[in-house]
Every structure is written in structure tokens, then in C-alpha cells.
Tab-separated table of C-alpha atoms and ligand atoms in Angstrom:
chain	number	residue	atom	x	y	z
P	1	UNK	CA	84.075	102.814	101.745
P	2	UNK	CA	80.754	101.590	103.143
P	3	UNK	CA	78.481	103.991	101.767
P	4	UNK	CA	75.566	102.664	104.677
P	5	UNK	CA	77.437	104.534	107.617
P	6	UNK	CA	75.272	107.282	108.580
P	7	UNK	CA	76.192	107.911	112.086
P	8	UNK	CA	77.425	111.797	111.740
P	9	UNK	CA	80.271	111.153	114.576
P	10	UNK	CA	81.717	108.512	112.204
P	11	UNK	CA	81.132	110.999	108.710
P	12	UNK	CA	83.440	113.435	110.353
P	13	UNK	CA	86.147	110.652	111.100
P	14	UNK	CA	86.073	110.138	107.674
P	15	UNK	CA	86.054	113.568	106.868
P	16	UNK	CA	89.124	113.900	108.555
P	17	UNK	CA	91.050	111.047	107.556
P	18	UNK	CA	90.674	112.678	104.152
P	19	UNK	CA	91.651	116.235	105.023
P	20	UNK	CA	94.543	114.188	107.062
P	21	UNK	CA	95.669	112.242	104.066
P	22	UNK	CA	96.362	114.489	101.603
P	23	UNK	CA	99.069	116.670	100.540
P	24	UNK	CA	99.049	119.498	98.225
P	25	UNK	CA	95.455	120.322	97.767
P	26	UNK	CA	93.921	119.494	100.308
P	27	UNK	CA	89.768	117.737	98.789
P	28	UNK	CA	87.523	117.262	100.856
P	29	UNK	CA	84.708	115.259	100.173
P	30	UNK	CA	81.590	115.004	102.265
P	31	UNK	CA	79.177	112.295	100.028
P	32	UNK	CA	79.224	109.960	102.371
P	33	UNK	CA	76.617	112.223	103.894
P	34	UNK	CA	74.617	110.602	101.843
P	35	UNK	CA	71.410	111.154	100.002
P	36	UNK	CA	69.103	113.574	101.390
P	37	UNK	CA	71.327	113.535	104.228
P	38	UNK	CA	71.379	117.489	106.529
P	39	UNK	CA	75.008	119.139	105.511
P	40	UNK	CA	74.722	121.257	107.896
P	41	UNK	CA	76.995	119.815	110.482
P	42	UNK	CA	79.412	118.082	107.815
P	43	UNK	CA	79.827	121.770	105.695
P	44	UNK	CA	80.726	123.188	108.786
P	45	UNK	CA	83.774	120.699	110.465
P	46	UNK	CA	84.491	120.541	106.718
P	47	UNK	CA	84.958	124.398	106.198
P	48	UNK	CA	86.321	124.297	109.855
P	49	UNK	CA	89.176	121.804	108.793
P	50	UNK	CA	89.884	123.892	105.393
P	51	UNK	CA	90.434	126.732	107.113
P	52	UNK	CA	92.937	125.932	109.230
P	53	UNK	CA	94.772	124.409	106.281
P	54	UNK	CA	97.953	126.172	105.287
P	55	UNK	CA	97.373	125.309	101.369
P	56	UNK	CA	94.411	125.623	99.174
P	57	UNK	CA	91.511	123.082	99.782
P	58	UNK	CA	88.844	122.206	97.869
P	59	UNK	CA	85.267	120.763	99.627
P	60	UNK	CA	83.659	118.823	97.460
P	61	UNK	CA	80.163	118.382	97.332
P	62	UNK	CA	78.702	116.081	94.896
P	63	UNK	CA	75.416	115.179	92.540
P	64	UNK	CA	72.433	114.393	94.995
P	65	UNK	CA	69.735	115.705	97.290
P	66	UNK	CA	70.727	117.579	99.887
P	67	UNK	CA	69.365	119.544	102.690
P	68	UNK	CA	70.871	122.253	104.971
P	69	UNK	CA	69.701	125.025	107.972
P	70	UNK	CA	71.631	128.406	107.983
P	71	UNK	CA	75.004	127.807	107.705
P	72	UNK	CA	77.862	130.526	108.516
P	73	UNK	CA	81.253	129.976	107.372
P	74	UNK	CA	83.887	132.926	108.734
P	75	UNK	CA	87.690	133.397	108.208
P	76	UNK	CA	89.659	134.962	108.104
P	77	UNK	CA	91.262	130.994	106.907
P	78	UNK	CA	95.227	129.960	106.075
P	79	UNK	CA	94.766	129.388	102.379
P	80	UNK	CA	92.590	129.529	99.741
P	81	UNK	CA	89.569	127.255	99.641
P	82	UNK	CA	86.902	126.621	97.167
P	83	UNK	CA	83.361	124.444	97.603
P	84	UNK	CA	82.382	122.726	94.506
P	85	UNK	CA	78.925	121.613	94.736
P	86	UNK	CA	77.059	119.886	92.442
P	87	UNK	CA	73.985	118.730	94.024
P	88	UNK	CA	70.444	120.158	94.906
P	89	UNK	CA	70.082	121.776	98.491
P	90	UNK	CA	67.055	122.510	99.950
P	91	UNK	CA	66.476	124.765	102.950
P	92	UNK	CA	63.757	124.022	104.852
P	93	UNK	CA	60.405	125.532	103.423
P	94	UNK	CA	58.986	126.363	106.720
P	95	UNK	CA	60.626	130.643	106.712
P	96	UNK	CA	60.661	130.551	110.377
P	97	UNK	CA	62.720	127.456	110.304
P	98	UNK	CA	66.132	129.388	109.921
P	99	UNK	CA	66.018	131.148	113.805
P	100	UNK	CA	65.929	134.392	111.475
P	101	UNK	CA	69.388	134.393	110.246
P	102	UNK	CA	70.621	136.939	107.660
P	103	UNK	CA	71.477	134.195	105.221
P	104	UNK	CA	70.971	130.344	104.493
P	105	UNK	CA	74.526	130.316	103.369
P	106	UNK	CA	77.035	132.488	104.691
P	107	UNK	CA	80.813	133.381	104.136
P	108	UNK	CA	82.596	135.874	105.874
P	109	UNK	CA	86.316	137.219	106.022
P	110	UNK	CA	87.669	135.633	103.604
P	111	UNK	CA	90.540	135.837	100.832
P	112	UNK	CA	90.410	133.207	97.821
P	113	UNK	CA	86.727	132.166	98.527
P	114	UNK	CA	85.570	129.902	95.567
P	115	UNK	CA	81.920	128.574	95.203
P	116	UNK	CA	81.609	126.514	92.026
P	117	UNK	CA	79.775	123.570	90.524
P	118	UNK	CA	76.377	123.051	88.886
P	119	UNK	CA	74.933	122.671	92.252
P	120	UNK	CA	71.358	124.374	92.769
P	121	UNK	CA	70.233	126.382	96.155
P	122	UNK	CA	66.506	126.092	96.164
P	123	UNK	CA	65.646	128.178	99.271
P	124	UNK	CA	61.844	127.122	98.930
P	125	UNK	CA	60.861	130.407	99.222
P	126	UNK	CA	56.925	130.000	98.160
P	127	UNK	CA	55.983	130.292	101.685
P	128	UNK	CA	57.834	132.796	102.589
P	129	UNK	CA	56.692	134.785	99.821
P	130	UNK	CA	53.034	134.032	100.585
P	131	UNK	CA	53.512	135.605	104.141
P	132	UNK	CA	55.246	138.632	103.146
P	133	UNK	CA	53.780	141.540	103.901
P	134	UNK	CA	56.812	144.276	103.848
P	135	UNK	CA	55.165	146.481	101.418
P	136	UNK	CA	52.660	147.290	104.239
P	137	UNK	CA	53.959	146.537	107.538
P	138	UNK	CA	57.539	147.965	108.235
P	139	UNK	CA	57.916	145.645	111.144
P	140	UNK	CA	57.540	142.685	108.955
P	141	UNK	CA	59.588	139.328	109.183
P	142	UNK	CA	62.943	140.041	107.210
P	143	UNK	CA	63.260	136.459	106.088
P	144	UNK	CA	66.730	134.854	105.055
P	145	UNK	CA	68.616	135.325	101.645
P	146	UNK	CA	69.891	132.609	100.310
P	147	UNK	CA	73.420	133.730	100.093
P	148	UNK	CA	75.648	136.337	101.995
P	149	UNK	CA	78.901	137.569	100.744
P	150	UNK	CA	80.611	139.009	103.551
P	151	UNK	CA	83.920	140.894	103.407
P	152	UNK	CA	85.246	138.504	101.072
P	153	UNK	CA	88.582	139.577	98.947
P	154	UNK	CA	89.721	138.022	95.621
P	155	UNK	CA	86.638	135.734	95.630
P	156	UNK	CA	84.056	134.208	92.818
P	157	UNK	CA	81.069	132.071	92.379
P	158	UNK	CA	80.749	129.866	88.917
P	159	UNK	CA	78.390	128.361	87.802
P	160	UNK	CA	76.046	127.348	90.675
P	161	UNK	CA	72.257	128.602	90.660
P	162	UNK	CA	70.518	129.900	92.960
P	163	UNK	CA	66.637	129.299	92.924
P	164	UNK	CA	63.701	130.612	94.947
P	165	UNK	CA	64.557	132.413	97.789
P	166	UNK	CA	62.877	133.574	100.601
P	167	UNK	CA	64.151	136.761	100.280
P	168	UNK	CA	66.933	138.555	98.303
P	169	UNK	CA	69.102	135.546	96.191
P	170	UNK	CA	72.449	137.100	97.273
P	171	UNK	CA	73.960	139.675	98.688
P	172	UNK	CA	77.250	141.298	98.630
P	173	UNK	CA	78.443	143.412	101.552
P	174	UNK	CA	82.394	144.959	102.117
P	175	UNK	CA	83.600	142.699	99.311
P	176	UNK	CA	87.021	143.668	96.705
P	177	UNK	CA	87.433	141.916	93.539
P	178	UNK	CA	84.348	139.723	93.456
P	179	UNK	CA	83.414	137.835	90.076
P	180	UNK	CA	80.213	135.935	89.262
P	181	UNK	CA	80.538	134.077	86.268
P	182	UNK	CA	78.237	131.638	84.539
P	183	UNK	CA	75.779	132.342	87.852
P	184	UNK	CA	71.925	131.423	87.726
P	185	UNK	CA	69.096	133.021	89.113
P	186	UNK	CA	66.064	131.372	88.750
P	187	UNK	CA	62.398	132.442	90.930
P	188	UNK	CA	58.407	132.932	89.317
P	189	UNK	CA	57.689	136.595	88.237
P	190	UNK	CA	55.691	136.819	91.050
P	191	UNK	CA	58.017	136.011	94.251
P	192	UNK	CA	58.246	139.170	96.343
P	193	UNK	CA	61.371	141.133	97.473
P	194	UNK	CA	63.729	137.793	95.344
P	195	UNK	CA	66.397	140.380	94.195
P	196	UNK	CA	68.457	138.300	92.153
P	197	UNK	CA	72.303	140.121	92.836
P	198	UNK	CA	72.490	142.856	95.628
P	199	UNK	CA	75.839	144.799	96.032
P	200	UNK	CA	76.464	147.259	99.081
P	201	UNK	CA	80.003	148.680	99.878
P	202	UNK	CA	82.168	146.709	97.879
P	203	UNK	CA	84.698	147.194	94.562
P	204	UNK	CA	85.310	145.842	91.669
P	205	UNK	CA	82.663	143.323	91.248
P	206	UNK	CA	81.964	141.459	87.945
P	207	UNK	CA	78.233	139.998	87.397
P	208	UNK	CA	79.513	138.201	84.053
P	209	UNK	CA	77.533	135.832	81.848
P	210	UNK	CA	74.670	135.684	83.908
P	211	UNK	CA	70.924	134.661	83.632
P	212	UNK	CA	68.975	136.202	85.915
P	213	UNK	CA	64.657	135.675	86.615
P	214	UNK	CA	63.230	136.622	89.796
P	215	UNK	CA	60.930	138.711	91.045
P	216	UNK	CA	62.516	141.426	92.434
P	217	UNK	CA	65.708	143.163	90.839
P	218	UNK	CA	68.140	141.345	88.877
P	219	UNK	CA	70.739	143.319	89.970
P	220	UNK	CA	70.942	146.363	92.384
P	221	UNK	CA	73.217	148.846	93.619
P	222	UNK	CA	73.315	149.731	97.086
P	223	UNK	CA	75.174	152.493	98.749
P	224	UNK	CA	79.069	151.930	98.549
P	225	UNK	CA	79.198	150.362	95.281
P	226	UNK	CA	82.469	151.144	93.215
P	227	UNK	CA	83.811	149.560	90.443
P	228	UNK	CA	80.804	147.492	89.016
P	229	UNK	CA	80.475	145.384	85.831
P	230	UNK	CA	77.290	143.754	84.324
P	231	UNK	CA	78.221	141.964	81.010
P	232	UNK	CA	76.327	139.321	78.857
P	233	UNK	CA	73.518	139.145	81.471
P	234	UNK	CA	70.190	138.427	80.092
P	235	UNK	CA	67.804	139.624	83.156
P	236	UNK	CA	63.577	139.057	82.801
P	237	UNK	CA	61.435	138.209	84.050
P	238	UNK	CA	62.430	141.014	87.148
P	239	UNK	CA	62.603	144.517	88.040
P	240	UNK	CA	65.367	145.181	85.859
P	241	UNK	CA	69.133	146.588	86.766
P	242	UNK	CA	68.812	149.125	89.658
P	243	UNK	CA	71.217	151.819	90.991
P	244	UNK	CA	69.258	152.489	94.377
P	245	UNK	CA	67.180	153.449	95.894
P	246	UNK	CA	69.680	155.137	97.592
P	247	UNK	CA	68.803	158.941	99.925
P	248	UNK	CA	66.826	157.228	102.509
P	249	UNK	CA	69.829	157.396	105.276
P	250	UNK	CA	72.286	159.750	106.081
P	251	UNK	CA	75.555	158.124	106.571
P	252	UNK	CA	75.469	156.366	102.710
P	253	UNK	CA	78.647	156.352	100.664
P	254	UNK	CA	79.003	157.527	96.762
P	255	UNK	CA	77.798	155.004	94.129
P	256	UNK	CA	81.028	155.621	91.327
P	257	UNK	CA	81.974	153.545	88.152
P	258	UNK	CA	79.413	151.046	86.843
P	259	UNK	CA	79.539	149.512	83.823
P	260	UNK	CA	76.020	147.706	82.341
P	261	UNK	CA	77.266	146.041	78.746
P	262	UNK	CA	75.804	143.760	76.305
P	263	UNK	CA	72.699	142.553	78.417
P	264	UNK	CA	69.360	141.860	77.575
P	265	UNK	CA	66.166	142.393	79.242
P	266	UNK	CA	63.213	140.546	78.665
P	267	UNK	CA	59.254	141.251	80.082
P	268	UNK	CA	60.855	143.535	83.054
P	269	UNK	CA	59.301	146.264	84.836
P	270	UNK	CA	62.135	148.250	84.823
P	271	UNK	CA	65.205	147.976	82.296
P	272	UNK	CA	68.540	150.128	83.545
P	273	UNK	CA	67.426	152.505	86.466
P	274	UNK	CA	68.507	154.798	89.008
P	275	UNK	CA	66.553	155.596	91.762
P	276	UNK	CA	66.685	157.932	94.865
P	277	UNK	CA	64.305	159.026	97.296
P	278	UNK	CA	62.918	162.776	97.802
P	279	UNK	CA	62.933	164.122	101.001
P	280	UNK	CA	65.849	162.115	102.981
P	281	UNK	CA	68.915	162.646	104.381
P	282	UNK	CA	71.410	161.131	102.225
P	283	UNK	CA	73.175	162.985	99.649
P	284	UNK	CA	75.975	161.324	98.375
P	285	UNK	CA	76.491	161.605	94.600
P	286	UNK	CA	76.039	158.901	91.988
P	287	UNK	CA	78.517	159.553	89.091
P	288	UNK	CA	80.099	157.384	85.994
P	289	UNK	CA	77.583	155.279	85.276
P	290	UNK	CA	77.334	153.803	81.844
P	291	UNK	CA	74.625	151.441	80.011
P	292	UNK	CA	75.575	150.344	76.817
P	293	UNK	CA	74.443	147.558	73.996
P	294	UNK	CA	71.091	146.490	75.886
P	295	UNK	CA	68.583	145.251	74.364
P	296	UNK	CA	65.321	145.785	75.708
P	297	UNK	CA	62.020	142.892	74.917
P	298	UNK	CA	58.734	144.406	76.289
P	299	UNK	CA	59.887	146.349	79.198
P	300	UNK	CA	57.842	148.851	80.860
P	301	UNK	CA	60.183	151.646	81.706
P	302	UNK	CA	63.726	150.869	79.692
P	303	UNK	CA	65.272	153.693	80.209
P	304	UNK	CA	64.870	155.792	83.969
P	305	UNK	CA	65.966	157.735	86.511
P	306	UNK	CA	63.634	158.372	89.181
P	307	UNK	CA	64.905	160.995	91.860
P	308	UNK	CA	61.361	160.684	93.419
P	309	UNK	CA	61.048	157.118	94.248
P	310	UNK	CA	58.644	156.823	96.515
P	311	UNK	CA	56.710	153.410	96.645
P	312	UNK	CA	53.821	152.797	98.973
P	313	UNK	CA	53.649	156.809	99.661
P	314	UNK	CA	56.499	156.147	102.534
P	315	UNK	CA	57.504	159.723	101.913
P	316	UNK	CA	56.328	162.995	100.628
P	317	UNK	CA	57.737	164.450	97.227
P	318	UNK	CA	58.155	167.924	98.760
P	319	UNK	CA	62.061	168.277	99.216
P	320	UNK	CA	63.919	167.195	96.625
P	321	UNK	CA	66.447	164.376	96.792
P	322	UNK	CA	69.599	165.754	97.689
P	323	UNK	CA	71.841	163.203	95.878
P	324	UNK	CA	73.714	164.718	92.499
P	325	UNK	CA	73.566	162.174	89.389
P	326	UNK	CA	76.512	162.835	86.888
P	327	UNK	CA	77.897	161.440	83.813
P	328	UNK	CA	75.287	158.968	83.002
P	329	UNK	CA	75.757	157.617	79.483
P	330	UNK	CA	72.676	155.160	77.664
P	331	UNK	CA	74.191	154.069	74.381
P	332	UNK	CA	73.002	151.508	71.419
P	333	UNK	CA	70.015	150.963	73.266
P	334	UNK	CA	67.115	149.203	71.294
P	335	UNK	CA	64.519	146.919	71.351
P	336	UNK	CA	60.890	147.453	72.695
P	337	UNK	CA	59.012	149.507	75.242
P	338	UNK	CA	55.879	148.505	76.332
P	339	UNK	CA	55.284	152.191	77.325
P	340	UNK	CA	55.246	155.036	75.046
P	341	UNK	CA	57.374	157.409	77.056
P	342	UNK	CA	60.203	154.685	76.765
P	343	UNK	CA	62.777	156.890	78.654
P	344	UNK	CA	62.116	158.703	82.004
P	345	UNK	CA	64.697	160.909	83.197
P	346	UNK	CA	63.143	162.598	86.194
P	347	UNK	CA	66.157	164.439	88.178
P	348	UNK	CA	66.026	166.623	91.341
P	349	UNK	CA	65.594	170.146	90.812
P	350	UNK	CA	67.872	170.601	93.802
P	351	UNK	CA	71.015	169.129	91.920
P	352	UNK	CA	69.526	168.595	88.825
P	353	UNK	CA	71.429	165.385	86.556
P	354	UNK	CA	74.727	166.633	84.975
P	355	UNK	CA	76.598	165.221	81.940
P	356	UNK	CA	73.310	162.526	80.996
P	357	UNK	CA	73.862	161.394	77.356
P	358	UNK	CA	71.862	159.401	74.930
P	359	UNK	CA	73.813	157.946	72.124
P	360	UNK	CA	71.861	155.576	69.917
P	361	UNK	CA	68.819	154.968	72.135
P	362	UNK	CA	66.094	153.366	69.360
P	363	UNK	CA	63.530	151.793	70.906
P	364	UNK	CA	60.130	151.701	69.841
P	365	UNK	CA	56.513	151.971	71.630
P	366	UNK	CA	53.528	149.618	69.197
P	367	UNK	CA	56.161	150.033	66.333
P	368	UNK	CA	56.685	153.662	66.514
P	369	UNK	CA	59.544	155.697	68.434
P	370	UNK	CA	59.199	156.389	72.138
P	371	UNK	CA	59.495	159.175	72.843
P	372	UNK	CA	61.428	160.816	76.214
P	373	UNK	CA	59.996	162.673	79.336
P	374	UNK	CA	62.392	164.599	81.322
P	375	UNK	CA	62.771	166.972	84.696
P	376	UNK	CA	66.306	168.839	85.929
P	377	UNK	CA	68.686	167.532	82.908
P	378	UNK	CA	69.262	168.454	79.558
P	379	UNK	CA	70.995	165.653	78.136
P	380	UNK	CA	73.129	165.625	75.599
P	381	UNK	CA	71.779	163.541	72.581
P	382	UNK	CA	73.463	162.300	69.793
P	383	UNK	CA	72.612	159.358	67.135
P	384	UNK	CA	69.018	157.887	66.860
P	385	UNK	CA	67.567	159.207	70.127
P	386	UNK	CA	64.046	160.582	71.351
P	387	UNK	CA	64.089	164.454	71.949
P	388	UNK	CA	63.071	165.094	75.521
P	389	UNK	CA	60.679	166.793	76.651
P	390	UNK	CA	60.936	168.451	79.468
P	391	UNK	CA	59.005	169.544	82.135
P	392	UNK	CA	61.370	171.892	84.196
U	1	LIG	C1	90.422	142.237	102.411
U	1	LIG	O1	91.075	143.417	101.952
U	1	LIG	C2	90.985	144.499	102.863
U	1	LIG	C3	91.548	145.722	102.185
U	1	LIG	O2	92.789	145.455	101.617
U	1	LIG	C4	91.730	144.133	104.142
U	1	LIG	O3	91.639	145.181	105.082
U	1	LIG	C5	91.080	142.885	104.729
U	1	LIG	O4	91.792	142.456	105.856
U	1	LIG	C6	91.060	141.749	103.703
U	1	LIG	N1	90.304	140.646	104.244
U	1	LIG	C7	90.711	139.387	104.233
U	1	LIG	C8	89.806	138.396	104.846
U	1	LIG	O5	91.778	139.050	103.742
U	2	LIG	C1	90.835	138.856	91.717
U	2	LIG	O1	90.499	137.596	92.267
U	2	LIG	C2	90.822	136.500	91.444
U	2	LIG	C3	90.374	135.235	92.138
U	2	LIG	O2	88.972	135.202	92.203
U	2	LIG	C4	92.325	136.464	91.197
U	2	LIG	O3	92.619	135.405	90.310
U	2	LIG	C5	92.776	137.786	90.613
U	2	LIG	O4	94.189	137.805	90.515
U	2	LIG	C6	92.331	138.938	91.498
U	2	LIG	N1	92.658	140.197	90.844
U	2	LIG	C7	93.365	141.131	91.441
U	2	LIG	C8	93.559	142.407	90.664
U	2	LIG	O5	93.850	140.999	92.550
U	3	LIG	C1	53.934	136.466	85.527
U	3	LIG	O1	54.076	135.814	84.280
U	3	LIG	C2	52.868	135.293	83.772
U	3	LIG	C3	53.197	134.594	82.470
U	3	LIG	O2	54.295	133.800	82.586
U	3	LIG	C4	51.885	136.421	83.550
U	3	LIG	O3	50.662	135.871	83.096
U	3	LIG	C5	51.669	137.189	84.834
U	3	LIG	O4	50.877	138.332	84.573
U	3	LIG	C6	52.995	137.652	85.411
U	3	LIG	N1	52.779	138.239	86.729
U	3	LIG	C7	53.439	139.299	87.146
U	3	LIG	C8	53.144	139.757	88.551
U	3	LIG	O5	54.274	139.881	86.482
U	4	LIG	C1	76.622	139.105	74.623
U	4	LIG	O1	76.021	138.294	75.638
U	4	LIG	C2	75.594	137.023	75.192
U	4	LIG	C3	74.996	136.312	76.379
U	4	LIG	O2	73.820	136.924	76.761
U	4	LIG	C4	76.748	136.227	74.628
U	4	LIG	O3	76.278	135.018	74.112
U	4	LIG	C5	77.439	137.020	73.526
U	4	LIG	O4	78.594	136.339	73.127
U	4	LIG	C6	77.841	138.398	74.047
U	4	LIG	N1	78.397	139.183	72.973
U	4	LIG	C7	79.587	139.744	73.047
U	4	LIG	C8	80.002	140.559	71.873
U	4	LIG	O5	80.321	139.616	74.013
């Protein structure tokens, strides 16, 4: 094919002479876009096309430079499709540029949604970050993620990285039996609100083989959350793995069933944490959550929950957070603190923590043990662990 025709009307002929002319599976290709070519348009006929297929598709994307404005891809579609992209997109650096959507890339209502390929989504977030002022100003600019996950069933994202958002990398909302494998996340230490994975109402979603730097979260819980598996994820530089915050609103659901295995976290603020807020409405219970075989490298607080989170003073610490933590277990955790009270486990004393249990936690402050500061909780500690003191 003449790869000089650029004229979009003529790029979606094509387009459509491929969907048209195959049989099983249906590929379709979109390169002769061309080079630094906008997707925008040719992603969405493409998607359009794929979803009114009756059997599986596959849009391929591949190696170049690409660009793209917010995109939203909804189903609910015929048949399975998958987008392999293996080029660089860039959305447009300007964070006012995207008419304030949600997300740079979104799918919603789908079943069998695949995103693979070594393909990188630099939202050029350095501006964005720049102007952010959301730790100050509540009525600040929420500026787009790069990715939103939308009510998506039997669905996974390989490979692929996702680099320098403007806001949170991705984020997962109403989806059941969600995978990331072999994901990147990839933003400076010092990129604001960039959390790298953010889950809220969904089940049974796997974060597997990850590598997550950003400067927000790696991963974090929102309310809704069921069913969750971290494993071989190194996370740093970042805020660590977060259950929460969670309290601040009344109508959130449980958090139940995480699973945080084999992961390592490197230079992060925080290393596995829960957090909820004092003094708010919302009260329903985080139980069965388990970290085990982390190693911690130089992280501030390794080991915490916090039931008086409370950045920026947006609350006051006099009522206690109504949400019950239970059957919390930290085993074979080791490595180094860069504090000495390595493990903070500050519950509410109106439902103080039930069932917390350190097995094997052996980390160590300037080459000596840390040692553990506690509130509301008497955990149960067996193997190498700090004793806790505690201070109610
Ligand atoms: C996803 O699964 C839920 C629960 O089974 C179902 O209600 C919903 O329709 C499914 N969505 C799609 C897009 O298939
Ligand atoms: C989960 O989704 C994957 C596709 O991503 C599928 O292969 C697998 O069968 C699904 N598992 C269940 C329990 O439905
Ligand atoms: C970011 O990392 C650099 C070293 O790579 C370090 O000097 C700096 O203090 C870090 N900044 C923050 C905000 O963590
Ligand atoms: C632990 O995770 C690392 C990746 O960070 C992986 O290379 C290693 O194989 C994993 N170990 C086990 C026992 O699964």
C-alpha cells in the first residue's frame, strides 16, 4: 500500500477494507496513520468497527510516534477485542488540552477487553504537575488520568507502560476479573497526585509482575475493593501500597480479601498501609488483608495503619474513625526502615483493630531492630517481630 496517503477519509477506507476482508479474527491495523500521525479519529472507527464484530478482533497498533486527545471507547461490543500497541503516544502536554475528560484513554462496558504490546502512554504530565495545587485548593483542576477502566469483565492489560501522567496512571472502577501482568509504571519521585494503579468497586483483580515508580501510590485501594492480588511487584520510588484512605463519605462499601505477596519496595514513603480518616461518616469495615514476603529498601514507614489520616489538617482528630480493621496479617517482612519506629499501627479507639498479626517482621532502623508503636490493637506476634508499644 502507498504508505504517503494521509488524507484521514481515505485511512478509514482502508481501515475498513481490512476489517471487511478478513475472516476469523478479525486485525485491524491502523499504521498507515502514519508517523506522528493523531489516532484519535482512526482508534475510534477502528474500535467502532471491532465492536460490532461478531468474533474476536484484534487492533493493531504498531512501533512509531504517535499522538492522541481523550479517547473513549464503550461497549458493551459482540466479541472479544484486544489493542496491541507497540508504539509511543503522546497526549498533548498542554493539561487543559483534554476539555477535562476523566481519562486520556478510556474503555467502558466491556467483556474480553485486551490492551497489550510494548507500547508506552506518556501523558506529559510535567505541566500538569507544575500547576497542581490540590493539596491547597479543593476546587482545583482534576486533570486527566491516563487510563480508565470502566466496568470491564474478564479483561487484562500486558505489558504496555504507562509513563507520566497528569494525574492518577490508571484507574479501575466496577471491574470483575481484571489482570495486569508485565504492566509499567514509570513518573519522577516528584510528580504530584501520579498514583500508579487505583482500584474502586471492583473483584478479583490481579496487579502481577509489575514495576511500578511514580509519585503518588503505587497501588491503592479504594472503597469497593474485593478480591485483590499484588504479586512480584517491585514499587519505589512512590507512596507505597495503600488500602484507603477510605471514612471520608458515607455511602462507601467494605474493602475484603487482599492479598500483597512477594513485592519489593524501594526509597518509598510508605511501604504496605491502611489508612482511614477520623471524624467522617463512613464506616464500612476493612477485613482479610494480608502482606506477606516484602521486602522493604529505605522506606520511611514500612509497616502502618493510620486510622487518623488526616493530611493538610482537612479534618479534626476528635471522633474517631468509625471503620473496623480485622484480620490483618504482616508476615516475612524484612529489609530496612529509614525510621526507627518501623511499624505504626495506630487503630481507632472506637473499633479498635481486631485479629492484627506480625509473623516474621525483621526489619531494621541504622542496623538495629525497629521497634513498633501502637494504639487500639494488641496484635498477636509470633517469629522475629518488634514488641509494641502501646499507647492505649
Ligand atoms: C459484567 O458482569 C456483570 C456482573 O456479572 C454484568 O452485570 C455486566 O453486564 C457485565 N458487563 C459486560 C460489559 O459484559
Ligand atoms: C478471567 O478473564 C480472563 C481473560 O482476561 C479469562 O481467560 C479467564 O477465564 C477469566 N476467569 C474467570 C474465572 O472467568
Ligand atoms: C527524588 O529523588 C531524588 C534522587 O533521585 C532525590 O534527590 C529527591 O530528594 C527526591 N525527591 C522527593 C520529593 O522524594
Ligand atoms: C518474586 O518477584 C520477582 C519480581 O519482582 C520475581 O522475579 C521472582 O521470581 C518472584 N519470586 C517468586 C518466588 O515468585
Amino acid at each position: 500500500m502507498d504508505m504517503k496517503l494521509n488524507i484521514p477519509a481515505i485511512n478509514v477506507l482502508f481501515l475498513l477494507l481490512a476489517i471487511s476482508s478478513t475472516t476469523q479474527s478479525v486485525d485491524i491495523n491502523i499504521k498507515k496513520f502514519g508517523g506522528g500521525a493523531d489516532i484519535t479519529q482512526a482508534l475510534t472507527k477502528a474500535w467502532e468497527e471491532a465492536c460490532a464484530a461478531t468474533s474476536a478482533s484484534k487492533i493493531v497498533i504498531p512501533g512509531g510516534s504517535y499522538k492522541m486527545e481523550a479517547v473513549d471507547l464503550k461497549g458493551p461490543c459482540m466479541a472479544p477485542i484486544e489493542i496491541q500497541f507497540d508504539g509511543t503516544l503522546q497526549a498533548p502536554a498542554d493539561p487543559n488540552a483534554l476539555d477535562g475528560a476523566d481519562e486520556w484513554l478510556k474503555v467502558q462496558h466491556v467483556n474480553f477487553f485486551t490492551l497489550s504490546g510494548k507500547g508506552v502512554f506518556d501523558g506529559q504530565g510535567a505541566t500538569a504537575w507544575k500547576q497542581n495545587d490540590c493539596g491547597t485548593n479543593k476546587n482545583c483542576k482534576k486533570r486527566s488520568k491516563n487510563f480508565g477502566f470502566n466496568f470491564l469483565n474478564n479483561s487484562m492489560v500486558r505489558d504496555i507502560t504507562s509513563k507520566d501522567s497528569k494525574n492518577f496512571h490508571v484507574n479501575v472502577l466496577g471491574c470483575n476479573n481484571f489482570t495486569f501482568d508485565g504492566f509499567h509504571v514509570s513518573a519522577p519521585n516528584t510528580s504530584i497526585n501520579t498514583d500508579g494503579i487505583h482500584i474502586g468497586r471492583s473483584t478479583d483483580v490481579k496487579i502481577l509482575n509489575t514495576n511500578i515508580a511514580t509519585g503518588d501510590d503505587c497501588v491503592s485501594l479504594g472503597d469497593g475493593s474485593k478480591k485483590i492480588t499484588v504479586q512480584n511487584v517491585n514499587c519505589g520510588p512512590g507512596h507505597g501500597i495503600s488500602v484507603g484512605s477510605l471514612g471520608k463519605y458515607p455511602e462507601e462499601e467494605p474493602v475484603e480479601q487482599l492479598l500483597v505477596k512477594n513485592c519489593t519496595l524501594t526509597n518509598t514513603d510508605n511501604g504496605v498501609r491502611i489508612k482511614t480518616w477520623p471524624s467522617s461518616p463512613g464506616a464500612s469495615p476493612i477485613t482479610d488483608m494480608h502482606f506477606e514476603d516484602i521486602t522493604m529498601v529505605d522506606v520511611m514507614n514500612p509497616v502502618i495503619i493510620d486510622q487518623e489520616y488526616c493530611p493538610w489538617n482537612q479534618c479534626s482528630k476528635q471522633a474517631p474513625s468509625k471503620i473496623k480493621i480485622s484480620k490483618v496479617t504482616f508476615k516475612n517482612i524484612q529489609g530496612t526502615s529509614k525510621t526507627k519506629e518501623g511499624v505504626t499501627l495506630i487503630c481507632s479507639k472506637g473499633v479498635p483493630c481486631e485479629d492484627v498479626e506480625l509473623n516474621n517482621v525483621a526489619l531494621t532502623f541504622n542496623g538495629a531492630p525497629i521497634v513498633a508503636k501502637c494504639a487500639n490493637v494488641k496484635p498477636i506476634v509470633t517469629g522475629k517481630a518488634p514488641a509494641c508499644t502501646c499507647t492505649a
